[in-house]
Coordinates of N, CA and C in Angstrom, one line a residue:
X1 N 0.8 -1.2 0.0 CA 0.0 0.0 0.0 C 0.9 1.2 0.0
X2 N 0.7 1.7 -0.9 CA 1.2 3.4 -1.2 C 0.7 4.5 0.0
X3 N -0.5 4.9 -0.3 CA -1.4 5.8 0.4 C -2.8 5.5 -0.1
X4 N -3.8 6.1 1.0 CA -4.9 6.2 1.0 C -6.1 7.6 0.9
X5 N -6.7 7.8 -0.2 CA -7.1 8.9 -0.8 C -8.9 8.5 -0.7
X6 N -9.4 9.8 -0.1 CA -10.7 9.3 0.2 C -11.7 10.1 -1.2
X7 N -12.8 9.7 -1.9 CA -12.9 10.1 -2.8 C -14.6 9.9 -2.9
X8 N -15.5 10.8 -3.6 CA -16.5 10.4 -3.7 C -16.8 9.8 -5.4
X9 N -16.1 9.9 -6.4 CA -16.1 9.4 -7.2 C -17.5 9.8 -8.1
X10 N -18.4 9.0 -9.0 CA -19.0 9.4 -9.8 C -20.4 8.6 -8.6
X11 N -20.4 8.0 -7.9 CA -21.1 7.8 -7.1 C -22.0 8.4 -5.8
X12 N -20.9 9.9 -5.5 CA -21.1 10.9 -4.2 C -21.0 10.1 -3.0
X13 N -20.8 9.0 -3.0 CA -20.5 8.4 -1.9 C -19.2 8.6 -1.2
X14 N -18.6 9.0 -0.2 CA -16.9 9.0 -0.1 C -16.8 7.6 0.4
X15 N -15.6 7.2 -0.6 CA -15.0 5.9 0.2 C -13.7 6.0 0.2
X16 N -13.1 5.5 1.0 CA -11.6 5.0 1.3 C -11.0 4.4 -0.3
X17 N -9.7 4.4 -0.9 CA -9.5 3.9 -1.9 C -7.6 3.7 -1.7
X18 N -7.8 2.6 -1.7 CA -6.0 2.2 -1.4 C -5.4 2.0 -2.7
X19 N -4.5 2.9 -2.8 CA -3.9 2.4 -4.1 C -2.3 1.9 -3.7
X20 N -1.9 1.1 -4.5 CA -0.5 0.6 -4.2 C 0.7 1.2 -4.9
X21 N 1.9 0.9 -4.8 CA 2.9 1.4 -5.0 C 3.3 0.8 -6.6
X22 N 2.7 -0.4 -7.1 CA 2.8 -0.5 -7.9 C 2.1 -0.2 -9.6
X23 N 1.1 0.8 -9.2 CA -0.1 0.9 -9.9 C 0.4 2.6 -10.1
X24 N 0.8 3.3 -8.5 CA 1.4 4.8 -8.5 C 2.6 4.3 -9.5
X25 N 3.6 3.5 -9.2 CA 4.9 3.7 -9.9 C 4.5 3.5 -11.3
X26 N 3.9 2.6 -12.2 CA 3.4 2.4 -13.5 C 2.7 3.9 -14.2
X27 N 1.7 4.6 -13.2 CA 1.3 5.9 -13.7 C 2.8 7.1 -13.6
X28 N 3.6 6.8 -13.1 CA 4.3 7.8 -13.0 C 5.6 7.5 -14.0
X29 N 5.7 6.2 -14.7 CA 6.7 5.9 -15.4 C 5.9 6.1 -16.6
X30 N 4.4 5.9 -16.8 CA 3.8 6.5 -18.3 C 4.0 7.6 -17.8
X31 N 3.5 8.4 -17.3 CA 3.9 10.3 -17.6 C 5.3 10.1 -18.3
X32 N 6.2 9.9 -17.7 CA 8.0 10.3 -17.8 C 8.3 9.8 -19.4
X33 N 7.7 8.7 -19.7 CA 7.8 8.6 -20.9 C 6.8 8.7 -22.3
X34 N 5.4 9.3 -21.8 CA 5.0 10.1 -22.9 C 5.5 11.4 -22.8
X35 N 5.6 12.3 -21.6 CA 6.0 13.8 -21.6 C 7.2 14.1 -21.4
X36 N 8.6 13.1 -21.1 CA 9.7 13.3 -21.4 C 10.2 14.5 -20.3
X37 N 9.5 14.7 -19.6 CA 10.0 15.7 -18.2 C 11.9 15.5 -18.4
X38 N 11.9 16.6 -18.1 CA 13.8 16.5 -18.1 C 13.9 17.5 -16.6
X39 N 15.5 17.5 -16.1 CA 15.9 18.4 -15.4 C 15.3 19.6 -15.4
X40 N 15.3 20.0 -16.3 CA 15.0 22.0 -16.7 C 13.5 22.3 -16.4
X41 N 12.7 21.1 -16.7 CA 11.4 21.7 -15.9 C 10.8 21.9 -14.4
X42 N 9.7 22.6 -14.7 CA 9.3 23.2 -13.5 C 8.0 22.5 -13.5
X43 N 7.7 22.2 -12.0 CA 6.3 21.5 -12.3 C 5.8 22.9 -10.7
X44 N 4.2 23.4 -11.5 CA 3.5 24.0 -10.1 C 3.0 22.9 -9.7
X45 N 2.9 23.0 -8.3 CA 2.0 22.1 -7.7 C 1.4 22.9 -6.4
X46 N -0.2 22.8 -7.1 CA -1.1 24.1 -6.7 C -2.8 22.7 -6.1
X47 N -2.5 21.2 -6.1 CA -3.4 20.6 -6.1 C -3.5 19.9 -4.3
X48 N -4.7 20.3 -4.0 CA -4.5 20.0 -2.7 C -4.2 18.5 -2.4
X49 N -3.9 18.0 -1.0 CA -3.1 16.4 -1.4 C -4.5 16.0 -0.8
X50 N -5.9 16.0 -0.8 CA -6.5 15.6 -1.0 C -7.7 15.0 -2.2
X51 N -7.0 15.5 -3.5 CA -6.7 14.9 -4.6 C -5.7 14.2 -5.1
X52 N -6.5 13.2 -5.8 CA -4.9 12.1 -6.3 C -3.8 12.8 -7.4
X53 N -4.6 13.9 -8.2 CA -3.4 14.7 -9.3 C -2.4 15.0 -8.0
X54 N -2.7 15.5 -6.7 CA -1.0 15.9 -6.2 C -0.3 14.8 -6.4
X55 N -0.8 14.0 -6.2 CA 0.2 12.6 -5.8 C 1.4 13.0 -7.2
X56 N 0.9 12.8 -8.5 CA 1.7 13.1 -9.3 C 2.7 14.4 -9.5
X57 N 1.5 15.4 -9.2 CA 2.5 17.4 -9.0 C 3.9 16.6 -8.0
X58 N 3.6 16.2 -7.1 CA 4.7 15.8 -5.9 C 5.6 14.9 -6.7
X59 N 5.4 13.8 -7.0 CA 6.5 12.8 -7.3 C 7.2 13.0 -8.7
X60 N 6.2 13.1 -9.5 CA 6.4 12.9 -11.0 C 8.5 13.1 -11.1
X61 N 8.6 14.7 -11.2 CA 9.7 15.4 -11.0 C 10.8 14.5 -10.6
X62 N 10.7 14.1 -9.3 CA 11.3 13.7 -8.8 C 12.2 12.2 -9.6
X63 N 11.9 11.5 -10.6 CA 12.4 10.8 -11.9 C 13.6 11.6 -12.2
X64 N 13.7 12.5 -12.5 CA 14.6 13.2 -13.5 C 14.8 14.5 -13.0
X65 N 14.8 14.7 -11.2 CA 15.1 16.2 -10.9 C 14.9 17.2 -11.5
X66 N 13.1 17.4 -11.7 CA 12.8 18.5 -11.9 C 12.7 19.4 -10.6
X67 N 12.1 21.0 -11.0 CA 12.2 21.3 -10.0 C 10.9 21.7 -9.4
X68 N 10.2 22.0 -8.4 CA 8.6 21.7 -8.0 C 9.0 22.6 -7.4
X69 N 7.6 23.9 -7.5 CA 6.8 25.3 -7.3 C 5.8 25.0 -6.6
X70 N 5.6 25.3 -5.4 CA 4.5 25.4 -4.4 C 3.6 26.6 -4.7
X71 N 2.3 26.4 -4.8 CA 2.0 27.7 -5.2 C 1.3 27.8 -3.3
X72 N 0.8 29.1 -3.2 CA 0.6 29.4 -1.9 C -0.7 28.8 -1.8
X73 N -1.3 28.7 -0.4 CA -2.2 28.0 -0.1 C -3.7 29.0 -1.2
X74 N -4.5 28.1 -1.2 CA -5.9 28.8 -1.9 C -5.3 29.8 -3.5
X75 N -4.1 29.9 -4.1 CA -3.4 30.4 -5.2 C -3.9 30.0 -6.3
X76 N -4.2 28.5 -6.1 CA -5.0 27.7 -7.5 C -6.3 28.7 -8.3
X77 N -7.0 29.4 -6.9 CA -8.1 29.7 -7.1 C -8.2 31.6 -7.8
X78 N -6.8 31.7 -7.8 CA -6.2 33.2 -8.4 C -6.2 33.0 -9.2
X79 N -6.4 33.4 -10.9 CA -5.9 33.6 -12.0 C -4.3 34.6 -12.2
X80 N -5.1 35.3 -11.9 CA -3.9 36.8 -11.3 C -2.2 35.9 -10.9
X81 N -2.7 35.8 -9.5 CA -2.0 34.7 -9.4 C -0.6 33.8 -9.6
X82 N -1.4 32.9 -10.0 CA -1.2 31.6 -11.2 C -0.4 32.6 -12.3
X83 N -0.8 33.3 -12.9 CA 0.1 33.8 -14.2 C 1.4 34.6 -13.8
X84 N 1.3 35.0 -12.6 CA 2.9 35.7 -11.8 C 3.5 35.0 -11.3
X85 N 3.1 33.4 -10.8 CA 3.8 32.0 -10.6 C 4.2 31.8 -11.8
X86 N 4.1 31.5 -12.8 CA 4.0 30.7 -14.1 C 5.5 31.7 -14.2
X87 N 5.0 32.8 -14.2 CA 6.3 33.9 -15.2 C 7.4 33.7 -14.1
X88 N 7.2 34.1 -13.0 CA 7.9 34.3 -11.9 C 9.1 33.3 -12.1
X89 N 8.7 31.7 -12.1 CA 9.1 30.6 -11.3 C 9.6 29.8 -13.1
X90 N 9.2 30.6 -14.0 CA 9.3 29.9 -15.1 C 8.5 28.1 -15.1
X91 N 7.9 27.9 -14.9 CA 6.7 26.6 -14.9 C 6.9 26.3 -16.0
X92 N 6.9 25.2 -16.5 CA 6.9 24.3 -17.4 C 5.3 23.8 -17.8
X93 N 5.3 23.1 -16.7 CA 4.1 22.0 -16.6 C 3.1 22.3 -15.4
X94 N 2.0 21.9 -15.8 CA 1.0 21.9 -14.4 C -0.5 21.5 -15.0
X95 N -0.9 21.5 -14.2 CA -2.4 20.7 -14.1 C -3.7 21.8 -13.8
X96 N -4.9 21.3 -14.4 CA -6.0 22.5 -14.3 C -7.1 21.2 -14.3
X97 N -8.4 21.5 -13.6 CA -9.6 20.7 -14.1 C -10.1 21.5 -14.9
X98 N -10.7 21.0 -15.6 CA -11.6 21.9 -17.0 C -11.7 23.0 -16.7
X99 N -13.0 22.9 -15.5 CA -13.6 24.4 -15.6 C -12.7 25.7 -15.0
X100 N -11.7 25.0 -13.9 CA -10.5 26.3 -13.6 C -9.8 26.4 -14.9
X101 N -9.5 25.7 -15.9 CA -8.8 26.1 -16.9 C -9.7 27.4 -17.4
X102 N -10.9 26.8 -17.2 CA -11.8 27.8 -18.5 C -11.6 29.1 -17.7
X103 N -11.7 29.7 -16.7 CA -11.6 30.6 -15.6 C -10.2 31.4 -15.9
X104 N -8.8 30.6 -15.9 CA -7.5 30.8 -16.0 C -7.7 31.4 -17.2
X105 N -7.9 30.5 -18.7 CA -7.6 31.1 -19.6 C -8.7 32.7 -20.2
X106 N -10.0 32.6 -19.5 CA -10.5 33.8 -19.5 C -9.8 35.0 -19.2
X107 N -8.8 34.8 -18.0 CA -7.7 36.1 -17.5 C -6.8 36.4 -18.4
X108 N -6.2 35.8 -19.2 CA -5.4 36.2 -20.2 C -5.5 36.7 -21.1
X109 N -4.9 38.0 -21.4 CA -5.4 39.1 -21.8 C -4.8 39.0 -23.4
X110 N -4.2 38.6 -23.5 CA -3.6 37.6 -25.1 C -2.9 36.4 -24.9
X111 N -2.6 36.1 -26.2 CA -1.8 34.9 -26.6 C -0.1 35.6 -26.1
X112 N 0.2 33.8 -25.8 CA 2.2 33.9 -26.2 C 2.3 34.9 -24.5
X113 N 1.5 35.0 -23.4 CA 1.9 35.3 -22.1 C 2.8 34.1 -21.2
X114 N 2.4 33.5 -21.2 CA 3.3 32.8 -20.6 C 4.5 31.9 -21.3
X115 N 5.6 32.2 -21.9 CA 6.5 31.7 -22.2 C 7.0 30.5 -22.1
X116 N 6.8 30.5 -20.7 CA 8.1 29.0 -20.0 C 7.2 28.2 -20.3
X117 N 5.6 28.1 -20.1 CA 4.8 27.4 -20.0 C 4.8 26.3 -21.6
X118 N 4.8 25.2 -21.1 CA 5.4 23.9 -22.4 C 4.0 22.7 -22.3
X119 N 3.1 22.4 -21.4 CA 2.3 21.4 -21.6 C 1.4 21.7 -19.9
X120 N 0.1 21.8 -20.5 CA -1.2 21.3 -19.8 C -1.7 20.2 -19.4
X121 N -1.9 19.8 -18.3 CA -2.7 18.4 -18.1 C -4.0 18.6 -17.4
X122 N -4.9 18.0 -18.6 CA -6.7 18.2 -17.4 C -7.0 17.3 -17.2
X123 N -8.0 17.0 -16.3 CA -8.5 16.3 -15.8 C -9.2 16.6 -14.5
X124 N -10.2 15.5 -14.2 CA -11.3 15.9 -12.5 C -12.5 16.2 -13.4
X125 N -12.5 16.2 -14.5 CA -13.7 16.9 -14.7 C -13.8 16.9 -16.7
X126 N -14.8 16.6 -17.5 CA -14.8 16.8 -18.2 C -14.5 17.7 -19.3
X127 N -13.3 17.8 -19.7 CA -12.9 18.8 -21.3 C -14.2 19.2 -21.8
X128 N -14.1 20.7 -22.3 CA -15.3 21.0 -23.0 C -14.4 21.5 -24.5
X129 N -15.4 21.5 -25.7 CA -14.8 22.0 -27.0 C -14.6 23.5 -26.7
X130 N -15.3 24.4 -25.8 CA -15.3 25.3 -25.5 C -13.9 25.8 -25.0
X131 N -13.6 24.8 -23.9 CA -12.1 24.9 -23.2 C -11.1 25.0 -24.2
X132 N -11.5 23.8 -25.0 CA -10.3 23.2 -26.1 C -9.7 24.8 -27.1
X133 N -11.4 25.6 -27.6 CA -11.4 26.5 -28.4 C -10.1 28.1 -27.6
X134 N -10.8 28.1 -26.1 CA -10.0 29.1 -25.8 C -8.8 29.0 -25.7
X135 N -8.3 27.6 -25.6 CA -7.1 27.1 -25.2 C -6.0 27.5 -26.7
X136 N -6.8 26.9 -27.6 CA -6.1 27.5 -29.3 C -6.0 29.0 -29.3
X137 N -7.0 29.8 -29.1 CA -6.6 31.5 -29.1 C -5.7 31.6 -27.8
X138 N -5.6 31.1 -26.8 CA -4.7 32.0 -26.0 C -3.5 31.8 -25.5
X139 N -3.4 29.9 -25.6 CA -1.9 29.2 -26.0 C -1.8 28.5 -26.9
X140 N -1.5 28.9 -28.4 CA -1.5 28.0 -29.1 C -0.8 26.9 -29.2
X141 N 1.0 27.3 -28.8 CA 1.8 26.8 -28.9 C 2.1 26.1 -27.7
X142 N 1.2 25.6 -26.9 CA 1.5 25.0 -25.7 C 0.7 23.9 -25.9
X143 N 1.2 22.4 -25.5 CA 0.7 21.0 -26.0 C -0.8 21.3 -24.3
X144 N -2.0 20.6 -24.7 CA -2.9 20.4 -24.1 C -3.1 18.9 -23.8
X145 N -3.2 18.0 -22.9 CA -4.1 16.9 -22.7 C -5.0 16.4 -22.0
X146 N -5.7 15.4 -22.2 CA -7.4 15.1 -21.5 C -6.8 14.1 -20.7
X147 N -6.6 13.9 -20.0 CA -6.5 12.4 -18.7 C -7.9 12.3 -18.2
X148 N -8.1 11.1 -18.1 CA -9.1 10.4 -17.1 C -8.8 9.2 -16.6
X149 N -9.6 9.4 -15.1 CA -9.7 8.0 -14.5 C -9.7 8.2 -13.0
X150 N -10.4 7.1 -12.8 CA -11.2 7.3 -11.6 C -9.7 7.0 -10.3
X151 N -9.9 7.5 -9.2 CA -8.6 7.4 -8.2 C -8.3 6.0 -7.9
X152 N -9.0 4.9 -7.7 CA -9.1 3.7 -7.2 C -7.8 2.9 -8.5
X153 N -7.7 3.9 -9.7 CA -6.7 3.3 -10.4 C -5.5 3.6 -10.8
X154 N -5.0 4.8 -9.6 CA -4.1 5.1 -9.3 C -3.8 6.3 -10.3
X155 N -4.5 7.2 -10.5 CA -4.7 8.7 -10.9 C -5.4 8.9 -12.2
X156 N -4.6 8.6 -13.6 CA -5.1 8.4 -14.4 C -5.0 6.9 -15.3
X157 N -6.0 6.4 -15.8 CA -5.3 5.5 -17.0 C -5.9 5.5 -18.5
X158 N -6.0 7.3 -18.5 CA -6.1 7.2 -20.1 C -5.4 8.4 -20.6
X159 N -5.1 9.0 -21.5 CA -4.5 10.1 -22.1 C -4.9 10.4 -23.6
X160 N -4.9 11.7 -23.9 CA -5.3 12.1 -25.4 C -4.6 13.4 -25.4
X161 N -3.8 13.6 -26.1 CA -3.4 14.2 -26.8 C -4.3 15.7 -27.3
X162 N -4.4 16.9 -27.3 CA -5.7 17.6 -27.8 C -5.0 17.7 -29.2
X163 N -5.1 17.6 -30.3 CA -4.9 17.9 -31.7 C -5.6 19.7 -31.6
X164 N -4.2 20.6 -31.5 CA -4.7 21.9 -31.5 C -4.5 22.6 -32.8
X165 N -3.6 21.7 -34.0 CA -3.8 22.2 -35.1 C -5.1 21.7 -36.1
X166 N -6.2 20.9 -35.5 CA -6.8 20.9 -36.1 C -8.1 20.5 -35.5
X167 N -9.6 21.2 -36.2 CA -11.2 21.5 -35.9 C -11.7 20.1 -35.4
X168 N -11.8 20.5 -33.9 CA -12.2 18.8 -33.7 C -13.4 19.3 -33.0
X169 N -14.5 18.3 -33.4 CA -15.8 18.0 -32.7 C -16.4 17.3 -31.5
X170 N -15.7 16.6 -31.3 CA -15.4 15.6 -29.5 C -14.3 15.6 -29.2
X171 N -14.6 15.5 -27.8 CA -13.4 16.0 -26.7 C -12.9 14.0 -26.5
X172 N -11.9 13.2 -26.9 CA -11.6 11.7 -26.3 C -11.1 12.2 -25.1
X173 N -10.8 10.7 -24.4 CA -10.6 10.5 -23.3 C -9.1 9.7 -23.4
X174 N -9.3 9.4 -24.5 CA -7.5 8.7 -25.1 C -7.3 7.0 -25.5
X175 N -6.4 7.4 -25.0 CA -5.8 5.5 -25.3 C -5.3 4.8 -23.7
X176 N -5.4 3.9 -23.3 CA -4.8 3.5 -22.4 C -3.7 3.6 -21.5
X177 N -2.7 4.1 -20.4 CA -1.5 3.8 -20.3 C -0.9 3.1 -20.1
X178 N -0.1 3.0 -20.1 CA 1.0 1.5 -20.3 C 0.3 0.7 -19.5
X179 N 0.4 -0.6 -20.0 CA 0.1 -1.9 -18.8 C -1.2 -1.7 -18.3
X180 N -1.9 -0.8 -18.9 CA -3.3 -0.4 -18.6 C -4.4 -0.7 -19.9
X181 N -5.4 -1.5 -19.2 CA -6.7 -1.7 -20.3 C -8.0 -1.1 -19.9
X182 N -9.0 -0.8 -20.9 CA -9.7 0.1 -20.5 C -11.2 -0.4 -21.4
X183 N -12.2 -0.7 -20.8 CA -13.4 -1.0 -21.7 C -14.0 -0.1 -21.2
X184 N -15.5 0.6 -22.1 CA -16.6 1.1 -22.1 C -17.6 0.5 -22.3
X185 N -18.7 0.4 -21.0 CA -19.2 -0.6 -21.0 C -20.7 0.2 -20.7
X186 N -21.6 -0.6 -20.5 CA -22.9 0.0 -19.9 C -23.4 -0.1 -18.9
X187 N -24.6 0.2 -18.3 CA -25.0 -0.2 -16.7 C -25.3 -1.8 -16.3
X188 N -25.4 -2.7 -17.5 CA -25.0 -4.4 -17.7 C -23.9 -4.7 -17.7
X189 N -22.9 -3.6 -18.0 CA -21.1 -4.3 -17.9 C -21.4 -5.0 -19.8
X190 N -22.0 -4.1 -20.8 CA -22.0 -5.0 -21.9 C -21.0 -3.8 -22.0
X191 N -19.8 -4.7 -23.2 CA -18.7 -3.6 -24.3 C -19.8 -2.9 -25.3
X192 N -19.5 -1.2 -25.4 CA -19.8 -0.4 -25.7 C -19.0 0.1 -27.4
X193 N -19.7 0.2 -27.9 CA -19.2 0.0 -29.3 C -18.0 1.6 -29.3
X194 N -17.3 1.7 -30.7 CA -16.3 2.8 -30.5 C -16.5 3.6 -30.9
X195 N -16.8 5.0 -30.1 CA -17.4 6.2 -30.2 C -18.0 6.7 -29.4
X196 N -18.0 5.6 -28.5 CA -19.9 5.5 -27.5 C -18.8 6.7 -25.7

């Protein structure tokens, strides 16, 4: 047993969810080698450790000696903020749920403000095309991705890529991570055809 993260999930019920060390280490060796984190980055970590994304803001780095930004307590909830961290601390990487993204990128008063900033990760909450759209006007040049998955499976185990050079009509949820399978099923547990 790694740690224990209490969660209410898609159910509202809070339950206890143990995840193991081996399930954390497998999610944290797919990050390192889709996103290739090196020394030179900066990761904020602005996620309370009552969410499973800290688990990652905290460790990920730690692979390859990056270097980790504390943002101040309740800071997440600044736009203002968040964008004087980013410049400040030069940030690389960090993490948003949808709808604080949509909030964040509303503050930005143009494109190409944040510099250092190199890759987004969302998740907790469903990507909107809406998100996806602001995200193209205000960083273009900064890679976007969709994670999901529920805590009990050790943070995420899916990833997608946002395709920001080109007009997409659904938001995916992705492909698998390593050593990770993934069906869509229905409230019978029947497989769900592809699209669904």
């Amino acid at each position: 047993l790694a740690y224990v993260i209490y969660t209410s999930g898609s159910t509202g019920r809070p339950k206890g969810v143990m995840n193991e060390h081996g399930g954390l280490l497998n999610r944290l060796l797919w990050t390192q080698s889709h996103y290739g984190l090196t020394s030179e980055d900066v990761i904020l970590q602005k996620t309370s450790f009552c969410f499973d994304v800290s688990v990652w803001e905290l460790l990920w780095g730690t692979i390859v000696g990056s270097k980790l930004v504390f943002a101040k307590p309740a800071g997440e909830k600044d736009a203002d903020y968040l964008q004087q961290t980013i410049d400040k601390y030069k940030i690389t990487t960090l993490h948003f749920v949808p709808s604080m993204l949509g909030v964040f990128l509303g503050s930005l008063e143009q494109e190409n403000t944040l510099p250092s900033l190199q890759r987004v990760l969302c998740s907790g909450e469903s990507l909107q095309l809406d998100h996806v759209r602001m995200f193209k006007d205000k960083l273009p040049n900064i890679r976007l991705d969709n994670l999901y998955g529920p805590t009990e499976a050790a943070i995420d185990v899916t990833g997608w890529r946002v395709p920001l050079s080109e007009e997409i009509t659904s938001i995916s949820i992705g492909s698998p991570v390593a050593n990770t399978g993934i069906y869509i099923v229905d409230q019978e547990l029947n497989i769900l055809p592809i699209g669904v």
